[in-house]
Amino acid sequence: MDEQLGGDLTRLRQLNALNVIRALRDQPAQVVSDLVRRTGLSRPSCEDLLGVLLDQGWAAVEPPAQGGLGRPARRYRFRAEAGVVLGLDIGAYHVRAAVGDLNGTVLATSHRQVEPEWPARDRLAAADDAADECLASTGHTAADLWTVAAGVTGLVDRAGNIVLSGTLRDWAGTPLIAHLGERYACPVLVQNDCKLGALAERVRGVAAGVRDVVYLHAGRRTAASMLINGALYHGHSGATGEIGTLAVTRWDDAAPKLLACPVVPAGTPTEDIGRLVFAAARAGDPTARAAVRQYTKDLAVGAAALVLTLDPELVVLGGGFSLSGDVIAGPLHDALATLCLRMPRLEVSTLGAESVTLGAVSYAIEHLDRLLFSADSAGLPAPGPPRRAQPVQA
């Protein structure tokens, strides 16, 4: 009985320490009375646990502000700098990397341009170069990473395998988890890029605080994902949102038709065509405006099917074309409203080209939260990069 009681008290202490950590996370430095109010713990318990967290390296005392009168109360903060994560966006035209701290604050980014016809090995090499540059700019190495998360184009199953790609010829079956696992000793996660774009919107974008969301990736390819009850919805095999595979949705050729608009001079680089079409429409060119209207009508067909299925509070327009949301949002709203029983709120993403890397960083942080800071965790160890206990897993 005494042993059981001792075990229960130890576990209670662990849970209380996690409670204090959660109260410190993503907040300005706080005094003890703030933490007492937010945790519900007594002041002596809070002070005792803060001492433990300071000794372990999870918390730090913030230096007092200059110029104050009297002896200032000690202010405590979470040591987000105790570890770093890496987020990757490995796409058809771009590869991006971002290093973030344990609060998900981005410390550095890097970028490489790639092409759809590149073989997988060259795309992976570009991702490696971007990651190395990003880490070096923060003064970190691969050994410092706590988690790596990669967003990729294509269908990703629950194990993190790329099982289908309609954009890249040899991308399906690429052993990305194994490749990253050879470079990084920490946990490695792989997820569809559109899903990570939606996650980024929930964590730091226009979908913050919204439970049910349809996220549209509008760019040179068209895709979608969903948040249900505030969480990414994966489905049985990870194929949620792949409604564009149905020809009737008109998503397959929506962007190609837009990019074929005759207002664009011959020889314009592919990556500039969309921007020029939207600029012409913004300036009032009738041909460009007609092309945009047709594009939004095509986009609305698949989007309406998702809206009628989920009945979301919010539809987010993301992807590369969201940078021209001022041109797209109005026609898209009108086209959707004619197809939906109830028109949800429509918002344009503010995250730009970094949405997938931001989502990847958030995905890595959520993994660490479950591993270290949830009620189901084994306890709070001293800070240090988690290591895989077995071969790489998603």
Short mmCIF file of C-alpha atoms in Angstrom, two decimals:
data_model
loop_
_atom_site.label_atom_id
_atom_site.label_comp_id
_atom_site.label_asym_id
_atom_site.label_seq_id
_atom_site.Cartn_x
_atom_site.Cartn_y
_atom_site.Cartn_z
CA MET A 1 0.00 0.00 0.00
CA ASP A 2 2.85 2.40 0.94
CA GLU A 3 4.63 1.65 -2.35
CA GLN A 4 1.45 2.34 -4.30
CA LEU A 5 0.92 5.60 -2.42
CA GLY A 6 4.50 6.64 -3.13
CA GLY A 7 4.01 5.89 -6.80
CA ASP A 8 0.78 7.87 -6.88
CA LEU A 9 2.47 10.89 -5.27
CA THR A 10 5.37 10.72 -7.71
CA ARG A 11 2.97 10.62 -10.63
CA LEU A 12 0.96 13.52 -9.18
CA ARG A 13 4.16 15.55 -8.90
CA GLN A 14 4.99 14.77 -12.54
CA LEU A 15 1.53 15.86 -13.66
CA ASN A 16 1.80 19.07 -11.64
CA ALA A 17 5.19 19.82 -13.24
CA LEU A 18 3.62 19.31 -16.68
CA ASN A 19 0.81 21.65 -15.63
CA VAL A 20 3.36 24.36 -14.83
CA ILE A 21 5.18 23.76 -18.14
CA ARG A 22 1.93 24.13 -20.07
CA ALA A 23 1.20 27.37 -18.19
CA LEU A 24 4.63 28.72 -19.16
CA ARG A 25 4.46 27.72 -22.82
CA ASP A 26 3.81 30.40 -25.45
CA GLN A 27 3.42 33.09 -22.81
CA PRO A 28 5.42 36.15 -21.74
CA ALA A 29 7.47 35.74 -18.57
CA GLN A 30 5.19 35.33 -15.53
CA VAL A 31 5.47 35.81 -11.80
CA VAL A 32 4.53 33.05 -9.37
CA SER A 33 1.09 34.53 -8.66
CA ASP A 34 0.28 34.32 -12.38
CA LEU A 35 1.21 30.64 -12.43
CA VAL A 36 -0.76 29.93 -9.25
CA ARG A 37 -3.84 31.42 -10.87
CA ARG A 38 -3.35 29.56 -14.17
CA THR A 39 -2.46 26.15 -12.71
CA GLY A 40 -4.68 26.03 -9.61
CA LEU A 41 -1.69 24.88 -7.55
CA SER A 42 -0.77 26.34 -4.18
CA ARG A 43 2.01 28.93 -4.10
CA PRO A 44 4.44 26.63 -2.19
CA SER A 45 3.84 23.82 -4.72
CA CYS A 46 4.33 26.20 -7.63
CA GLU A 47 7.56 27.58 -6.21
CA ASP A 48 8.85 24.08 -5.50
CA LEU A 49 8.10 22.87 -9.03
CA LEU A 50 9.62 25.99 -10.57
CA GLY A 51 12.82 25.20 -8.69
CA VAL A 52 12.83 21.71 -10.20
CA LEU A 53 12.17 23.05 -13.71
CA LEU A 54 14.95 25.62 -13.32
CA ASP A 55 17.38 22.89 -12.25
CA GLN A 56 16.35 20.65 -15.13
CA GLY A 57 16.67 23.41 -17.71
CA TRP A 58 13.01 23.66 -18.75
CA ALA A 59 12.47 27.09 -17.19
CA ALA A 60 14.54 30.26 -16.81
CA VAL A 61 14.29 33.47 -14.81
CA GLU A 62 13.79 36.53 -17.00
CA PRO A 63 16.09 39.46 -16.12
CA PRO A 64 14.18 42.32 -14.46
CA ALA A 65 13.24 45.35 -16.52
CA GLN A 66 15.55 48.34 -16.15
CA GLY A 67 14.44 51.40 -14.21
CA GLY A 68 11.87 49.83 -11.91
CA LEU A 69 11.45 50.85 -8.27
CA GLY A 70 12.03 48.37 -5.47
CA ARG A 71 12.91 44.73 -5.78
CA PRO A 72 11.00 43.24 -8.75
CA ALA A 73 9.27 39.87 -8.44
CA ARG A 74 11.01 37.03 -10.24
CA ARG A 75 9.51 36.31 -13.65
CA TYR A 76 9.71 32.84 -15.13
CA ARG A 77 9.57 31.68 -18.74
CA PHE A 78 9.71 28.43 -20.67
CA ARG A 79 13.16 27.80 -22.18
CA ALA A 80 12.04 27.44 -25.79
CA GLU A 81 15.69 27.65 -26.83
CA ALA A 82 16.40 24.33 -25.11
CA GLY A 83 15.76 22.52 -28.39
CA VAL A 84 15.10 23.02 -32.09
CA VAL A 85 13.01 21.31 -34.77
CA LEU A 86 13.29 21.26 -38.56
CA GLY A 87 10.38 21.72 -40.94
CA LEU A 88 10.69 20.90 -44.66
CA ASP A 89 8.48 21.63 -47.66
CA ILE A 90 9.51 19.37 -50.55
CA GLY A 91 7.42 20.36 -53.54
CA ALA A 92 7.42 20.22 -57.32
CA TYR A 93 8.84 23.71 -57.86
CA HIS A 94 10.31 24.68 -54.51
CA VAL A 95 12.05 23.16 -51.51
CA ARG A 96 11.98 25.14 -48.29
CA ALA A 97 13.37 24.57 -44.81
CA ALA A 98 12.69 26.25 -41.47
CA VAL A 99 14.27 25.78 -38.05
CA GLY A 100 12.06 26.56 -35.06
CA ASP A 101 12.45 26.55 -31.29
CA LEU A 102 10.29 24.55 -28.88
CA ASN A 103 7.54 27.18 -29.03
CA GLY A 104 7.46 26.90 -32.81
CA THR A 105 9.02 30.32 -33.34
CA VAL A 106 10.90 30.24 -36.64
CA LEU A 107 14.59 31.07 -36.24
CA ALA A 108 15.70 30.78 -39.87
CA THR A 109 14.47 29.74 -43.31
CA SER A 110 16.10 28.71 -46.57
CA HIS A 111 14.91 27.97 -50.09
CA ARG A 112 15.91 26.05 -53.22
CA GLN A 113 14.15 26.13 -56.57
CA VAL A 114 13.55 22.73 -58.20
CA GLU A 115 11.66 21.51 -61.26
CA PRO A 116 8.92 18.87 -61.64
CA GLU A 117 11.04 16.80 -64.05
CA TRP A 118 13.90 16.43 -61.58
CA PRO A 119 14.49 12.86 -60.34
CA ALA A 120 13.78 12.16 -56.69
CA ARG A 121 17.46 11.97 -55.78
CA ASP A 122 18.03 15.57 -56.95
CA ARG A 123 14.95 16.78 -55.09
CA LEU A 124 16.21 15.10 -51.91
CA ALA A 125 19.66 16.64 -52.40
CA ALA A 126 18.06 20.08 -52.67
CA ALA A 127 16.14 19.43 -49.44
CA ASP A 128 19.37 18.37 -47.73
CA ASP A 129 21.16 21.52 -48.89
CA ALA A 130 18.31 23.76 -47.72
CA ALA A 131 18.24 22.06 -44.33
CA ASP A 132 22.02 22.31 -43.88
CA GLU A 133 21.98 26.00 -44.75
CA CYS A 134 19.10 26.66 -42.39
CA LEU A 135 20.74 24.86 -39.49
CA ALA A 136 24.09 26.54 -40.08
CA SER A 137 22.50 29.99 -40.05
CA THR A 138 21.21 29.32 -36.52
CA GLY A 139 24.48 27.85 -35.27
CA HIS A 140 22.95 24.39 -34.87
CA THR A 141 23.81 20.98 -36.30
CA ALA A 142 21.74 17.91 -37.13
CA ALA A 143 22.61 16.49 -33.69
CA ASP A 144 20.71 19.35 -32.02
CA LEU A 145 17.38 18.54 -33.67
CA TRP A 146 14.54 17.14 -31.57
CA THR A 147 12.16 16.32 -34.45
CA VAL A 148 12.14 16.64 -38.25
CA ALA A 149 8.84 17.02 -40.11
CA ALA A 150 8.51 17.12 -43.89
CA GLY A 151 5.55 18.17 -46.02
CA VAL A 152 5.49 16.60 -49.47
CA THR A 153 3.37 16.71 -52.58
CA GLY A 154 1.46 13.49 -53.13
CA LEU A 155 -0.64 11.05 -51.17
CA VAL A 156 0.96 10.10 -47.85
CA ASP A 157 -0.31 7.11 -45.86
CA ARG A 158 -0.51 6.92 -42.07
CA ALA A 159 2.99 5.44 -41.88
CA GLY A 160 4.47 8.43 -43.71
CA ASN A 161 5.03 6.65 -47.03
CA ILE A 162 4.50 8.52 -50.32
CA VAL A 163 2.13 6.13 -52.07
CA LEU A 164 0.93 8.24 -55.01
CA SER A 165 2.00 11.36 -56.88
CA GLY A 166 0.23 12.81 -59.87
CA THR A 167 2.76 15.64 -60.21
CA LEU A 168 6.22 14.06 -59.94
CA ARG A 169 7.07 11.06 -62.09
CA ASP A 170 9.25 9.03 -59.69
CA TRP A 171 8.14 10.49 -56.36
CA ALA A 172 5.76 7.73 -55.26
CA GLY A 173 7.68 5.13 -53.30
CA THR A 174 10.58 7.48 -52.53
CA PRO A 175 12.02 6.27 -49.19
CA LEU A 176 11.92 9.72 -47.64
CA ILE A 177 11.64 8.52 -44.05
CA ALA A 178 14.69 6.31 -44.46
CA HIS A 179 16.60 9.09 -46.21
CA LEU A 180 15.92 11.59 -43.45
CA GLY A 181 16.54 8.93 -40.82
CA GLU A 182 20.09 8.47 -42.11
CA ARG A 183 20.74 12.19 -41.61
CA TYR A 184 18.91 12.80 -38.33
CA ALA A 185 18.83 10.64 -35.19
CA CYS A 186 15.63 12.24 -33.88
CA PRO A 187 12.04 11.25 -34.75
CA VAL A 188 11.13 11.86 -38.41
CA LEU A 189 7.58 12.68 -39.58
CA VAL A 190 6.24 12.92 -43.13
CA GLN A 191 2.86 14.39 -44.05
CA ASN A 192 1.03 15.71 -47.12
CA ASP A 193 1.88 19.37 -47.75
CA CYS A 194 -1.72 20.50 -48.11
CA LYS A 195 -2.56 19.06 -44.68
CA LEU A 196 0.37 20.92 -43.16
CA GLY A 197 -0.82 24.11 -44.81
CA ALA A 198 -4.14 23.68 -43.01
CA LEU A 199 -2.34 23.00 -39.72
CA ALA A 200 -0.34 26.21 -40.13
CA GLU A 201 -3.57 28.15 -40.55
CA ARG A 202 -4.97 26.65 -37.35
CA VAL A 203 -1.84 27.36 -35.31
CA ARG A 204 -0.81 30.78 -36.63
CA GLY A 205 -3.13 31.84 -39.44
CA VAL A 206 -6.72 32.77 -40.23
CA ALA A 207 -8.14 29.48 -38.89
CA ALA A 208 -6.92 30.05 -35.32
CA GLY A 209 -9.71 29.09 -32.93
CA VAL A 210 -11.90 27.61 -35.69
CA ARG A 211 -12.94 23.96 -35.31
CA ASP A 212 -14.20 22.93 -38.76
CA VAL A 213 -12.25 24.15 -41.80
CA VAL A 214 -11.86 23.37 -45.48
CA TYR A 215 -8.40 24.39 -46.70
CA LEU A 216 -7.91 24.96 -50.43
CA HIS A 217 -4.43 24.79 -51.91
CA ALA A 218 -4.77 27.02 -54.97
CA GLY A 219 -1.68 27.12 -57.14
CA ARG A 220 -0.18 25.41 -60.14
CA ARG A 221 -1.84 22.33 -58.69
CA THR A 222 -5.13 22.24 -56.79
CA ALA A 223 -5.68 20.26 -53.59
CA ALA A 224 -7.61 20.39 -50.33
CA SER A 225 -7.54 19.24 -46.73
CA MET A 226 -9.81 19.49 -43.71
CA LEU A 227 -9.74 20.31 -40.03
CA ILE A 228 -12.48 18.65 -38.00
CA ASN A 229 -12.93 19.61 -34.35
CA GLY A 230 -9.67 21.54 -34.62
CA ALA A 231 -7.58 18.56 -35.74
CA LEU A 232 -6.25 17.44 -39.10
CA TYR A 233 -8.49 14.79 -40.58
CA HIS A 234 -6.48 11.96 -42.16
CA GLY A 235 -9.15 9.40 -42.97
CA HIS A 236 -8.56 5.65 -43.10
CA SER A 237 -5.57 5.75 -45.48
CA GLY A 238 -4.61 9.43 -45.54
CA ALA A 239 -6.43 10.16 -48.81
CA THR A 240 -8.80 12.82 -47.48
CA GLY A 241 -9.19 15.91 -49.64
CA GLU A 242 -8.14 14.17 -52.87
CA ILE A 243 -11.40 15.16 -54.51
CA GLY A 244 -9.48 16.62 -57.44
CA THR A 245 -8.87 13.11 -58.77
CA LEU A 246 -12.49 13.17 -59.97
CA ALA A 247 -12.62 14.82 -63.39
CA VAL A 248 -16.10 16.18 -62.66
CA THR A 249 -14.61 18.59 -60.08
CA ARG A 250 -12.66 20.34 -62.88
CA TRP A 251 -9.67 20.76 -60.59
CA ASP A 252 -7.28 18.87 -62.83
CA ASP A 253 -7.27 21.52 -65.54
CA ALA A 254 -8.39 24.59 -63.56
CA ALA A 255 -4.89 26.02 -63.11
CA PRO A 256 -3.60 25.01 -66.58
CA LYS A 257 -6.51 26.86 -68.22
CA LEU A 258 -5.79 29.95 -66.14
CA LEU A 259 -2.07 29.83 -66.95
CA ALA A 260 -2.87 29.55 -70.67
CA CYS A 261 -4.45 33.03 -70.61
CA PRO A 262 -3.31 34.88 -73.75
CA VAL A 263 -2.49 38.10 -71.87
CA VAL A 264 0.85 36.55 -70.83
CA PRO A 265 3.69 37.14 -73.33
CA ALA A 266 5.20 34.05 -74.95
CA GLY A 267 8.35 32.84 -73.24
CA THR A 268 7.31 34.01 -69.76
CA PRO A 269 8.86 31.71 -67.10
CA THR A 270 6.27 29.30 -65.71
CA GLU A 271 6.64 30.57 -62.16
CA ASP A 272 5.70 34.12 -63.26
CA ILE A 273 2.61 33.37 -65.37
CA GLY A 274 0.03 33.27 -62.59
CA ARG A 275 1.28 36.50 -61.06
CA LEU A 276 1.02 38.25 -64.45
CA VAL A 277 -2.51 36.97 -65.12
CA PHE A 278 -3.69 38.16 -61.72
CA ALA A 279 -1.92 41.51 -62.17
CA ALA A 280 -3.69 42.00 -65.52
CA ALA A 281 -7.05 41.11 -63.94
CA ARG A 282 -6.36 43.52 -61.10
CA ALA A 283 -5.68 46.23 -63.69
CA GLY A 284 -9.03 45.52 -65.36
CA ASP A 285 -7.97 43.54 -68.44
CA PRO A 286 -11.19 41.83 -69.63
CA THR A 287 -9.45 38.68 -70.91
CA ALA A 288 -7.59 38.16 -67.65
CA ARG A 289 -10.70 38.87 -65.59
CA ALA A 290 -12.65 36.31 -67.60
CA ALA A 291 -9.86 33.76 -67.03
CA VAL A 292 -9.96 34.40 -63.28
CA ARG A 293 -13.75 34.06 -63.18
CA GLN A 294 -13.54 30.73 -65.01
CA TYR A 295 -10.79 29.56 -62.69
CA THR A 296 -12.83 30.37 -59.57
CA LYS A 297 -15.89 28.64 -61.04
CA ASP A 298 -13.78 25.53 -61.61
CA LEU A 299 -12.27 25.75 -58.11
CA ALA A 300 -15.73 26.20 -56.59
CA VAL A 301 -17.04 22.85 -57.90
CA GLY A 302 -14.74 20.67 -55.79
CA ALA A 303 -14.76 23.15 -52.93
CA ALA A 304 -18.55 23.07 -52.79
CA ALA A 305 -18.52 19.27 -52.58
CA LEU A 306 -16.28 19.52 -49.51
CA VAL A 307 -18.35 22.32 -47.98
CA LEU A 308 -21.58 20.38 -48.45
CA THR A 309 -19.95 17.33 -46.85
CA LEU A 310 -18.32 18.99 -43.85
CA ASP A 311 -20.45 22.13 -43.36
CA PRO A 312 -17.41 24.05 -42.13
CA GLU A 313 -17.34 27.39 -40.40
CA LEU A 314 -14.48 28.54 -42.60
CA VAL A 315 -12.95 27.99 -46.04
CA VAL A 316 -9.31 29.10 -46.31
CA LEU A 317 -7.81 30.03 -49.66
CA GLY A 318 -4.16 29.02 -49.43
CA GLY A 319 -1.39 28.00 -51.80
CA GLY A 320 0.67 30.17 -54.12
CA PHE A 321 -2.32 31.84 -55.74
CA SER A 322 -3.47 33.11 -52.32
CA LEU A 323 -0.90 35.89 -52.76
CA SER A 324 -3.41 37.28 -55.28
CA GLY A 325 -6.36 36.69 -52.98
CA ASP A 326 -7.61 40.21 -53.56
CA VAL A 327 -8.38 39.16 -57.14
CA ILE A 328 -9.60 35.61 -56.44
CA ALA A 329 -11.63 35.85 -53.22
CA GLY A 330 -14.58 37.84 -54.53
CA PRO A 331 -15.31 35.68 -57.60
CA LEU A 332 -14.66 32.49 -55.58
CA HIS A 333 -17.11 33.59 -52.89
CA ASP A 334 -19.79 34.29 -55.50
CA ALA A 335 -19.20 30.97 -57.30
CA LEU A 336 -19.31 29.00 -54.03
CA ALA A 337 -22.42 30.79 -52.81
CA THR A 338 -24.38 29.61 -55.86
CA LEU A 339 -23.50 25.96 -55.08
CA CYS A 340 -23.69 25.76 -51.28
CA LEU A 341 -26.78 25.54 -49.09
CA ARG A 342 -24.99 27.68 -46.52
CA MET A 343 -22.03 29.81 -47.50
CA PRO A 344 -19.24 29.54 -44.91
CA ARG A 345 -16.86 32.36 -44.17
CA LEU A 346 -14.08 32.63 -46.76
CA GLU A 347 -10.65 33.91 -45.74
CA VAL A 348 -7.40 34.33 -47.67
CA SER A 349 -4.28 32.91 -46.05
CA THR A 350 -1.76 35.44 -44.77
CA LEU A 351 1.09 32.92 -44.50
CA GLY A 352 2.27 33.12 -48.09
CA ALA A 353 4.86 30.76 -49.53
CA GLU A 354 6.03 29.59 -46.09
CA SER A 355 2.73 27.98 -45.07
CA VAL A 356 3.90 24.38 -45.49
CA THR A 357 7.20 24.87 -43.65
CA LEU A 358 5.32 26.67 -40.87
CA GLY A 359 2.90 23.75 -40.75
CA ALA A 360 5.80 21.29 -40.65
CA VAL A 361 7.35 23.12 -37.70
CA SER A 362 3.99 23.07 -35.91
CA TYR A 363 3.58 19.36 -36.74
CA ALA A 364 6.97 18.66 -35.16
CA ILE A 365 6.08 20.69 -32.06
CA GLU A 366 2.76 18.85 -31.66
CA HIS A 367 4.65 15.55 -31.79
CA LEU A 368 7.00 16.75 -29.04
CA ASP A 369 4.06 17.99 -26.97
CA ARG A 370 2.51 14.51 -27.08
CA LEU A 371 5.86 12.89 -26.33
CA LEU A 372 7.00 15.16 -23.51
CA PHE A 373 4.23 17.41 -22.21
CA SER A 374 0.98 15.45 -22.38
CA ALA A 375 -0.69 13.70 -19.46
CA ASP A 376 0.16 10.39 -21.16
CA SER A 377 3.91 11.08 -21.22
CA ALA A 378 6.13 9.01 -18.98
CA GLY A 379 7.40 12.04 -17.09
CA LEU A 380 9.44 15.15 -17.72
CA PRO A 381 13.09 14.32 -18.45
CA ALA A 382 15.86 16.89 -18.56
CA PRO A 383 15.92 18.69 -21.93
CA GLY A 384 17.64 16.83 -24.74
CA PRO A 385 16.93 15.62 -28.27
CA PRO A 386 14.64 12.56 -28.27
CA ARG A 387 16.26 9.60 -29.98
CA ARG A 388 14.52 6.84 -31.88
CA ALA A 389 14.35 3.61 -29.94
CA GLN A 390 13.99 1.67 -33.21
CA PRO A 391 14.27 2.32 -36.97
CA VAL A 392 12.77 5.49 -38.37
CA GLN A 393 9.02 5.88 -38.00
CA ALA A 394 6.54 8.46 -39.24
#
